Short mmCIF file of C-alpha atoms and ligand atoms in Angstrom, two decimals:
data_model
loop_
_atom_site.label_atom_id
_atom_site.label_comp_id
_atom_site.label_asym_id
_atom_site.label_seq_id
_atom_site.Cartn_x
_atom_site.Cartn_y
_atom_site.Cartn_z
CA MET A 1 0.00 0.00 0.00
CA HIS A 2 1.39 3.39 -0.96
CA LEU A 3 0.43 6.28 1.26
CA GLU A 4 2.74 9.03 0.02
CA LYS A 5 1.33 12.16 -1.56
CA ASP A 6 3.23 15.16 -2.80
CA THR A 7 2.36 17.63 -0.08
CA THR A 8 0.07 15.80 2.27
CA LYS A 9 1.60 13.96 5.18
CA SER A 10 0.78 10.31 5.59
CA LEU A 11 0.62 8.52 8.90
CA ALA A 12 0.09 4.98 10.15
CA LEU A 13 -1.27 4.50 13.65
CA PHE A 14 -1.00 1.04 15.22
CA CYS A 15 -3.44 0.08 17.97
CA LYS A 16 -3.50 -3.15 19.98
CA VAL A 17 -6.61 -3.47 22.06
CA VAL A 18 -5.37 -4.59 25.46
CA ASP A 19 -8.71 -4.36 27.15
CA ASN A 20 -12.15 -2.78 26.78
CA TYR A 21 -12.62 0.29 24.58
CA GLY A 22 -10.07 2.88 25.66
CA ASP A 23 -7.20 1.81 23.39
CA ILE A 24 -9.27 1.96 20.23
CA GLY A 25 -11.31 4.84 21.68
CA ILE A 26 -8.23 7.04 21.91
CA CYS A 27 -6.75 5.92 18.59
CA TRP A 28 -10.03 6.42 16.73
CA ARG A 29 -10.49 9.91 18.14
CA PHE A 30 -6.86 10.77 17.36
CA ALA A 31 -7.07 9.35 13.81
CA ARG A 32 -10.18 11.36 13.00
CA GLN A 33 -8.66 14.57 14.29
CA LEU A 34 -5.46 14.03 12.30
CA GLN A 35 -7.51 13.62 9.17
CA GLN A 36 -10.24 16.20 9.76
CA GLU A 37 -8.23 19.05 11.23
CA HIS A 38 -4.79 18.51 9.71
CA GLY A 39 -5.59 16.84 6.39
CA ILE A 40 -3.29 13.92 7.12
CA VAL A 41 -3.79 10.67 5.23
CA VAL A 42 -4.29 8.23 8.09
CA SER A 43 -4.18 4.45 8.18
CA LEU A 44 -5.41 3.07 11.48
CA TRP A 45 -4.22 -0.48 12.06
CA VAL A 46 -6.28 -2.19 14.76
CA ASP A 47 -6.24 -5.80 15.90
CA ASP A 48 -9.78 -5.96 17.35
CA LEU A 49 -12.61 -4.81 15.13
CA VAL A 50 -15.28 -6.12 17.49
CA SER A 51 -14.29 -3.69 20.24
CA PHE A 52 -13.99 -0.98 17.62
CA GLN A 53 -17.53 -1.66 16.39
CA ARG A 54 -18.90 -1.16 19.92
CA ILE A 55 -17.86 2.52 19.91
CA CYS A 56 -18.25 3.01 16.15
CA PRO A 57 -21.21 1.06 14.73
CA GLN A 58 -20.13 1.70 11.09
CA VAL A 59 -17.21 -0.73 11.50
CA ALA A 60 -17.65 -3.97 9.54
CA ILE A 61 -15.87 -6.64 11.55
CA ASP A 62 -15.12 -8.93 8.59
CA LEU A 63 -13.28 -6.49 6.32
CA GLU A 64 -9.51 -6.40 5.89
CA GLN A 65 -9.72 -2.71 5.15
CA GLN A 66 -12.43 -0.09 5.05
CA VAL A 67 -12.68 3.68 4.97
CA ILE A 68 -14.61 5.33 7.80
CA ALA A 69 -14.71 9.11 8.25
CA GLU A 70 -11.96 9.28 5.59
CA VAL A 71 -9.62 7.16 7.71
CA LEU A 72 -8.36 3.92 6.19
CA VAL A 73 -9.03 1.26 8.82
CA ARG A 74 -6.92 -1.86 8.45
CA HIS A 75 -7.41 -5.09 10.33
CA TRP A 76 -4.03 -5.75 11.95
CA ARG A 77 -4.02 -9.52 12.13
CA ASP A 78 -0.41 -10.38 12.91
CA GLN A 79 3.22 -9.28 12.83
CA ASP A 80 3.97 -11.00 9.51
CA GLY A 81 2.93 -8.31 7.05
CA ARG A 82 5.26 -7.61 4.10
CA PHE A 83 6.18 -3.98 3.66
CA THR A 84 8.17 -2.18 0.99
CA VAL A 85 9.74 1.27 1.24
CA ALA A 86 6.78 2.62 -0.72
CA ASP A 87 4.45 1.39 2.03
CA VAL A 88 6.14 3.50 4.69
CA PRO A 89 4.29 6.71 5.54
CA ASP A 90 5.85 9.96 6.78
CA ILE A 91 4.89 9.25 10.37
CA VAL A 92 4.52 5.91 12.16
CA ILE A 93 2.89 5.85 15.59
CA GLU A 94 2.60 2.88 17.88
CA PHE A 95 0.04 3.34 20.60
CA PHE A 96 1.05 2.34 24.07
CA ALA A 97 4.22 0.47 23.14
CA CYS A 98 2.52 -2.06 20.88
CA ASP A 99 5.19 -3.77 18.77
CA ILE A 100 4.78 -2.90 15.12
CA PRO A 101 5.63 -5.54 12.48
CA LEU A 102 9.36 -6.18 12.02
CA GLY A 103 8.92 -6.02 8.24
CA LEU A 104 7.67 -2.47 8.56
CA ILE A 105 10.60 -1.46 10.77
CA SER A 106 13.06 -2.80 8.17
CA ALA A 107 11.30 -0.88 5.40
CA MET A 108 11.30 2.26 7.59
CA ALA A 109 15.09 2.02 7.93
CA GLU A 110 15.48 1.93 4.16
CA ARG A 111 13.27 4.89 3.38
CA THR A 112 14.71 8.33 2.60
CA PRO A 113 13.89 10.45 4.42
CA ARG A 114 13.22 8.19 7.39
CA PRO A 115 9.70 8.36 8.79
CA VAL A 116 9.17 9.97 12.16
CA TRP A 117 8.58 7.10 14.58
CA LEU A 118 6.69 7.79 17.77
CA ASN A 119 5.41 5.79 20.68
CA LEU A 120 2.26 7.43 22.03
CA GLU A 121 2.11 6.65 25.74
CA GLY A 122 -0.73 6.38 28.26
CA LEU A 123 -1.95 9.37 30.23
CA THR A 124 -0.84 9.92 33.79
CA ALA A 125 -0.59 12.95 36.06
CA GLU A 126 2.66 11.73 37.64
CA GLU A 127 5.53 14.18 37.60
CA TRP A 128 8.12 11.91 35.96
CA VAL A 129 6.23 12.20 32.66
CA GLU A 130 7.59 15.69 32.08
CA GLY A 131 11.14 14.31 32.11
CA CYS A 132 10.34 11.50 29.67
CA HIS A 133 8.16 13.37 27.20
CA THR A 134 9.85 13.47 23.73
CA LEU A 135 12.85 11.38 24.83
CA SER A 136 14.49 9.44 22.03
CA SER A 137 15.43 5.79 21.81
CA PRO A 138 17.82 4.85 18.98
CA HIS A 139 17.19 1.45 17.40
CA PRO A 140 19.93 -0.97 18.50
CA ARG A 141 20.81 -2.05 14.93
CA LEU A 142 19.06 0.12 12.37
CA ALA A 143 19.46 3.80 11.55
CA LEU A 144 16.14 4.67 13.16
CA THR A 145 15.14 6.56 16.28
CA LYS A 146 11.90 6.23 18.15
CA TYR A 147 10.53 9.12 20.25
CA PHE A 148 8.26 8.87 23.26
CA PHE A 149 5.30 11.18 23.29
CA PHE A 150 3.40 11.54 26.56
CA PRO A 151 -0.04 13.08 26.85
CA GLY A 152 -0.48 14.95 30.12
CA PHE A 153 -1.91 17.75 32.16
CA THR A 154 0.90 20.30 32.08
CA ALA A 155 2.59 22.46 29.47
CA LYS A 156 5.68 20.22 29.66
CA THR A 157 3.71 17.25 28.31
CA GLY A 158 1.82 16.58 25.08
CA GLY A 159 -1.56 17.72 26.49
CA VAL A 160 -4.79 15.83 25.84
CA LEU A 161 -6.87 15.13 22.75
CA LEU A 162 -9.13 18.12 22.21
CA GLU A 163 -10.93 18.79 18.95
CA SER A 164 -10.86 22.40 17.76
CA GLY A 165 -14.64 22.98 17.75
CA LEU A 166 -15.39 21.00 20.89
CA GLN A 167 -15.78 23.74 23.46
CA GLN A 168 -18.03 25.79 21.24
CA GLU A 169 -20.15 22.74 20.48
CA ARG A 170 -20.38 21.95 24.20
CA GLN A 171 -21.36 25.48 25.18
CA GLN A 172 -24.00 25.58 22.48
CA PHE A 173 -25.48 22.27 23.61
CA GLN A 174 -25.38 23.15 27.31
CA SER A 175 -27.12 26.46 26.71
CA ASP A 176 -29.95 24.75 24.82
CA PRO A 177 -32.28 22.96 27.29
CA VAL A 178 -34.49 21.74 24.47
CA ALA A 179 -31.59 19.99 22.74
CA MET A 180 -30.40 18.50 26.04
CA HIS A 181 -33.85 17.21 26.86
CA ALA A 182 -34.32 15.80 23.37
CA PHE A 183 -31.02 13.96 23.72
CA LEU A 184 -31.89 12.46 27.11
CA ALA A 185 -35.55 11.83 26.22
CA GLN A 186 -34.45 9.19 23.69
CA PHE A 187 -33.25 7.16 26.71
CA GLY A 188 -36.54 7.50 28.57
CA VAL A 189 -35.68 10.53 30.72
CA THR A 190 -38.94 12.35 31.53
CA ALA A 191 -39.47 16.11 31.80
CA ALA A 192 -39.62 15.79 35.60
CA GLN A 193 -36.38 13.79 35.64
CA MET A 194 -34.72 16.51 33.57
CA GLU A 195 -35.06 18.71 36.68
CA SER A 196 -33.43 16.10 38.92
CA PHE A 197 -29.70 15.69 39.54
CA LYS A 198 -28.49 13.72 36.52
CA ILE A 199 -25.60 11.28 36.67
CA ALA A 200 -23.95 9.21 33.92
CA LEU A 201 -22.33 6.07 35.26
CA PHE A 202 -19.36 4.33 33.62
CA CYS A 203 -17.01 2.27 35.78
CA TYR A 204 -15.29 -1.11 36.13
CA PRO A 205 -17.22 -4.05 37.63
CA GLN A 206 -15.50 -3.81 41.03
CA ALA A 207 -16.76 -0.28 41.78
CA PRO A 208 -18.94 -0.12 44.94
CA VAL A 209 -22.01 0.81 42.91
CA ALA A 210 -24.55 -0.87 45.20
CA ALA A 211 -23.39 1.21 48.18
CA LEU A 212 -23.77 4.40 46.20
CA PHE A 213 -27.19 3.39 44.83
CA GLU A 214 -28.28 2.87 48.42
CA ALA A 215 -27.08 6.38 49.37
CA TRP A 216 -28.81 7.92 46.35
CA GLN A 217 -32.02 6.00 46.98
CA THR A 218 -32.27 7.09 50.61
CA GLY A 219 -31.10 10.69 50.05
CA ASN A 220 -33.49 13.61 49.76
CA ARG A 221 -32.39 14.88 46.35
CA PRO A 222 -34.07 13.24 43.31
CA ILE A 223 -31.42 11.59 41.17
CA THR A 224 -31.60 10.20 37.64
CA CYS A 225 -28.80 7.80 36.86
CA LEU A 226 -28.02 6.82 33.25
CA VAL A 227 -26.06 3.62 32.78
CA PRO A 228 -24.93 2.32 29.39
CA GLN A 229 -25.65 -1.36 28.87
CA GLY A 230 -22.96 -3.70 30.18
CA VAL A 231 -21.80 -1.32 32.92
CA ALA A 232 -22.13 -2.22 36.63
CA VAL A 233 -24.40 -5.07 35.58
CA ALA A 234 -24.72 -6.80 38.98
CA ALA A 235 -25.70 -3.65 40.89
CA VAL A 236 -28.00 -2.45 38.11
CA GLN A 237 -29.81 -5.80 37.96
CA ALA A 238 -30.18 -5.87 41.73
CA PHE A 239 -31.67 -2.36 41.68
CA LEU A 240 -34.00 -3.13 38.77
CA GLY A 241 -34.95 -6.53 40.11
CA GLY A 242 -34.52 -7.88 36.56
CA GLU A 243 -32.38 -7.86 33.43
CA ALA A 244 -30.20 -4.80 32.80
CA SER A 245 -31.34 -4.64 29.19
CA VAL A 246 -31.49 -1.49 27.07
CA GLY A 247 -34.56 0.56 27.98
CA ALA A 248 -34.98 -1.00 31.44
CA SER A 249 -35.69 1.54 34.16
CA ALA A 250 -36.96 1.72 37.73
CA THR A 251 -37.45 4.24 40.52
CA ARG A 252 -36.83 3.42 44.16
CA GLY A 253 -36.82 6.15 46.72
CA ALA A 254 -35.04 9.21 45.34
CA LEU A 255 -33.22 7.26 42.63
CA SER A 256 -34.44 6.63 39.07
CA LEU A 257 -32.24 4.45 36.91
CA HIS A 258 -32.24 4.05 33.12
CA VAL A 259 -30.24 1.53 31.11
CA LEU A 260 -29.05 3.10 27.86
CA PRO A 261 -27.63 1.49 24.77
CA PHE A 262 -23.84 1.77 24.57
CA ILE A 263 -23.64 5.10 22.78
CA PRO A 264 -21.55 5.67 19.62
CA GLN A 265 -18.41 7.54 20.60
CA THR A 266 -19.37 10.58 18.56
CA ASP A 267 -22.47 11.02 20.80
CA TYR A 268 -20.92 10.10 24.13
CA ASP A 269 -19.84 13.69 24.83
CA LYS A 270 -23.45 14.80 24.73
CA LEU A 271 -24.30 12.43 27.56
CA LEU A 272 -21.49 13.89 29.67
CA TRP A 273 -22.48 17.45 28.77
CA ALA A 274 -26.13 16.85 29.66
CA CYS A 275 -25.46 15.38 33.10
CA ASP A 276 -24.61 17.22 36.34
CA LEU A 277 -22.04 14.66 37.41
CA ASN A 278 -20.19 11.98 35.46
CA PHE A 279 -18.63 8.77 36.65
CA VAL A 280 -15.96 7.82 34.12
CA ARG A 281 -13.10 5.36 33.89
CA GLY A 282 -9.88 4.39 32.09
CA GLU A 283 -8.39 7.13 29.95
CA ASP A 284 -10.63 8.39 27.17
CA SER A 285 -13.91 8.87 29.07
CA PHE A 286 -11.83 10.33 31.92
CA VAL A 287 -10.49 13.03 29.58
CA ARG A 288 -13.89 13.65 27.99
CA ALA A 289 -15.39 14.25 31.45
CA GLN A 290 -12.71 16.87 32.08
CA LEU A 291 -13.46 18.55 28.78
CA ALA A 292 -17.17 18.51 29.64
CA ALA A 293 -16.29 21.05 32.36
CA LYS A 294 -18.53 19.20 34.82
CA PRO A 295 -17.59 17.52 38.11
CA PHE A 296 -16.68 13.86 37.73
CA ILE A 297 -15.50 10.83 39.66
CA TRP A 298 -12.82 8.72 38.02
CA HIS A 299 -12.63 4.94 38.29
CA ILE A 300 -9.04 4.29 37.37
CA TYR A 301 -7.97 1.17 35.42
CA PRO A 302 -6.74 -1.30 38.06
CA GLN A 303 -3.10 -2.36 38.03
CA ASP A 304 -1.07 -4.93 39.95
CA GLU A 305 0.08 -4.03 43.44
CA ASN A 306 -2.31 -1.08 43.47
CA LEU A 307 0.02 0.95 41.27
CA HIS A 308 -3.07 2.74 40.03
CA HIS A 309 -3.57 4.29 43.47
CA ILE A 310 -0.35 6.25 42.94
CA LYS A 311 -1.70 7.51 39.63
CA LEU A 312 -5.05 8.36 41.15
CA ARG A 313 -3.43 10.37 43.95
CA ALA A 314 -1.16 12.13 41.44
CA PHE A 315 -4.21 13.24 39.51
CA LEU A 316 -6.20 14.28 42.56
CA GLY A 317 -3.14 16.23 43.70
CA ARG A 318 -3.36 18.32 40.55
CA TYR A 319 -7.11 18.49 40.10
CA ALA A 320 -8.70 18.42 43.52
CA LEU A 321 -6.20 19.61 46.08
CA ASP A 322 -8.73 21.95 47.66
CA ALA A 323 -11.74 19.66 47.35
CA GLU A 324 -11.50 17.27 50.27
CA HIS A 325 -14.93 15.68 49.73
CA LEU A 326 -14.23 15.03 46.07
CA CYS A 327 -10.96 13.40 47.09
CA ALA A 328 -12.67 11.35 49.81
CA LEU A 329 -15.35 10.02 47.44
CA SER A 330 -12.81 9.36 44.66
CA LEU A 331 -10.54 7.41 46.99
CA ALA A 332 -13.44 5.40 48.40
CA TRP A 333 -14.76 4.67 44.89
CA ASN A 334 -11.34 3.23 43.97
CA ALA A 335 -10.85 1.31 47.24
CA ALA A 336 -7.91 3.62 47.94
CA SER A 337 -9.11 5.17 51.20
CA THR A 338 -6.92 4.76 54.23
CA ALA A 339 -10.11 3.85 56.13
CA ASP A 340 -11.31 0.25 56.20
CA ALA A 341 -13.88 -0.15 53.38
CA SER A 342 -16.43 -1.74 55.73
CA THR A 343 -16.46 1.39 57.90
CA LEU A 344 -17.13 3.83 55.06
CA GLU A 345 -20.36 5.77 55.45
CA TRP A 346 -21.48 6.19 51.85
CA SER A 347 -24.43 8.42 52.70
CA ASP A 348 -22.11 10.88 54.45
CA LEU A 349 -19.49 10.72 51.70
CA TRP A 350 -22.16 11.40 49.13
CA GLN A 351 -23.93 14.19 51.05
CA GLN A 352 -20.68 16.04 51.75
CA PHE A 353 -19.69 15.69 48.12
CA LEU A 354 -23.07 16.97 46.96
CA ASP A 355 -22.87 19.98 49.27
CA ASP A 356 -19.63 20.93 47.52
CA MET A 357 -21.15 20.98 44.03
CA PRO A 358 -21.07 24.77 43.54
CA LYS A 359 -17.34 24.83 44.30
CA MET A 360 -16.69 21.77 42.13
CA ASN A 361 -18.55 23.29 39.20
CA VAL A 362 -16.16 26.24 39.25
CA MET A 363 -13.15 23.94 39.63
CA ALA A 364 -14.25 21.84 36.66
CA LEU A 365 -14.59 24.88 34.42
CA ASN A 366 -11.20 26.25 35.44
CA TRP A 367 -9.57 22.86 34.92
CA GLN A 368 -11.01 22.55 31.43
CA ARG A 369 -9.56 26.00 30.59
CA GLN A 370 -6.20 24.97 31.99
CA LEU A 371 -6.17 21.85 29.80
CA ALA A 372 -7.06 23.87 26.72
CA ALA A 373 -4.22 26.29 27.50
CA ASN A 374 -1.73 23.41 27.09
CA GLY A 375 -2.74 23.09 23.44
CA ASP A 376 -4.36 20.00 21.98
CA MET A 377 -2.37 16.77 21.83
CA THR A 378 -2.73 16.25 18.09
CA SER A 379 -1.36 19.71 17.22
CA ASN A 380 1.36 19.37 19.85
CA LEU A 381 2.40 16.04 18.37
CA LEU A 382 2.50 17.36 14.83
CA ASP A 383 4.53 20.38 15.99
CA PHE A 384 6.98 17.97 17.54
CA VAL A 385 7.18 16.02 14.29
CA ASP A 386 7.98 19.26 12.48
CA THR A 387 10.76 20.13 14.93
CA LEU A 388 12.34 16.73 14.30
CA LYS A 389 12.19 17.29 10.57
CA LEU A 390 13.70 20.76 10.88
CA ALA A 391 16.46 19.37 13.04
CA GLY A 392 17.14 16.80 10.33
CA ALA A 393 16.64 14.01 12.82
CA GLN A 394 14.97 11.85 10.18
CA LYS A 395 17.59 11.96 7.42
O1 TRH B 401 -13.05 1.07 28.22
P1 TRH B 401 -11.98 1.58 29.12
O2 TRH B 401 -11.87 0.91 30.40
O3 TRH B 401 -10.67 1.50 28.34
C1 TRH B 401 -9.32 1.45 28.73
C2 TRH B 401 -8.78 0.11 28.38
O4 TRH B 401 -9.18 -0.80 29.35
C3 TRH B 401 -7.30 0.16 28.24
O5 TRH B 401 -6.72 -1.10 28.08
C4 TRH B 401 -6.65 0.91 29.36
O6 TRH B 401 -5.34 1.16 28.94
C5 TRH B 401 -7.35 2.22 29.57
O7 TRH B 401 -8.75 2.05 29.77
C6 TRH B 401 -6.74 2.99 30.71
O8 TRH B 401 -12.22 3.16 29.40
P2 TRH B 401 -12.00 4.45 28.47
O9 TRH B 401 -10.54 4.74 28.31
O10 TRH B 401 -12.80 5.50 29.06
O11 TRH B 401 -12.60 4.09 27.07
C7 TRH B 401 -13.97 3.95 26.84
C8 TRH B 401 -14.32 4.39 25.43
O12 TRH B 401 -15.67 4.06 25.14
C9 TRH B 401 -14.19 5.91 25.26
O13 TRH B 401 -13.68 6.20 23.97
C10 TRH B 401 -15.64 6.39 25.35
C11 TRH B 401 -16.35 5.22 24.73
N1 TRH B 401 -17.77 5.08 25.11
C12 TRH B 401 -18.72 5.19 24.11
O14 TRH B 401 -18.39 5.44 22.95
N2 TRH B 401 -20.02 4.99 24.44
C13 TRH B 401 -20.44 4.73 25.70
O15 TRH B 401 -21.65 4.57 25.94
C14 TRH B 401 -19.43 4.65 26.72
C15 TRH B 401 -19.85 4.38 28.14
C16 TRH B 401 -18.12 4.82 26.39
#
């Protein structure tokens, strides 16, 4: 396959789905932005089309290659592919240290000029990232250098994925109650529930959802909780007293629950924008909640030896230093509290958190502005590519 054009840059992005939807979620968002906002000819190589289809229903899972939103999507089946110099694009990106095919690396070494080769890393708020962002790693045998690109929350990192029109689109949607209601009404949210405190729930199965449902149910503020299908299934079924199928809903005490379809990624932002509070997880929904400029609780992807607790605290240290109740609920949600889990009073944690909403709304808006001030990750990455080219690093 030949991707070169005279003036347009070409780029191949390699994505291995380790788990769930975040890997392809990030790569798909990134690929579209590269194409739509920078006119780059993008090939997205992905090994798991089934996961991809869940966030992007247009994906046909049986095709070797297909074009979606002007991105060439290629099913990455194995490491054996044969590549010639003509197949090598200007930029090659491996997401999260996935090993790209050896045949491609050999062809990359033979191409003049060499392609820019980047490893796009995972997002963390830890400080060490600033020291590792854009570091180079020369290939042990070939005349090729790989560079590490770290997304992040400070100006010394690559920033986060942020589409150019996003904030305007969000503000427009959030200032249009009719549009917000129409969006939520398709999931069964009534006019009365529109006036309640609305929560979108996305988390890993081990989150203490039942404890929180209990606190919401017995609280005095009406709550409408929207849960995409497949999320928190055990607690949702227990609350509903039946299958957690799309369209199922129930009200007990102050809590009304609706099970939604898993929403296409292009619409997921609207759910976050329309709710008062978002529970998110992993990496991509976590970033989208921040860009929604609304308070959120993050369920971090679990790692061995509770390494994720370090990452969670690093983030809270940047985001929520002055918000003790947000920190307390976030730590409890992630089983990272110093207190014994069995002694946690969820009703108190929740009520204190809720009382802090006005302050957290301001914090969320300021944080979103701070992220935007770091520049968007895609532009930052392409600027870095240009600096490498200017420095002749790819000759
Ligand atoms: O799905 P996640 O848990 O994904 C990941 C992966 O597990 C990955 O291996 C790990 O490295 C990473 O977390 C930290 O959570 P995430 O990152 O939020 O991705 C979910 C994607 O699904 C995101 O692009 C938003 C999208 N989504 C929808 O499109 N519709 C929906 O209804 C929901 C709930 C999510």
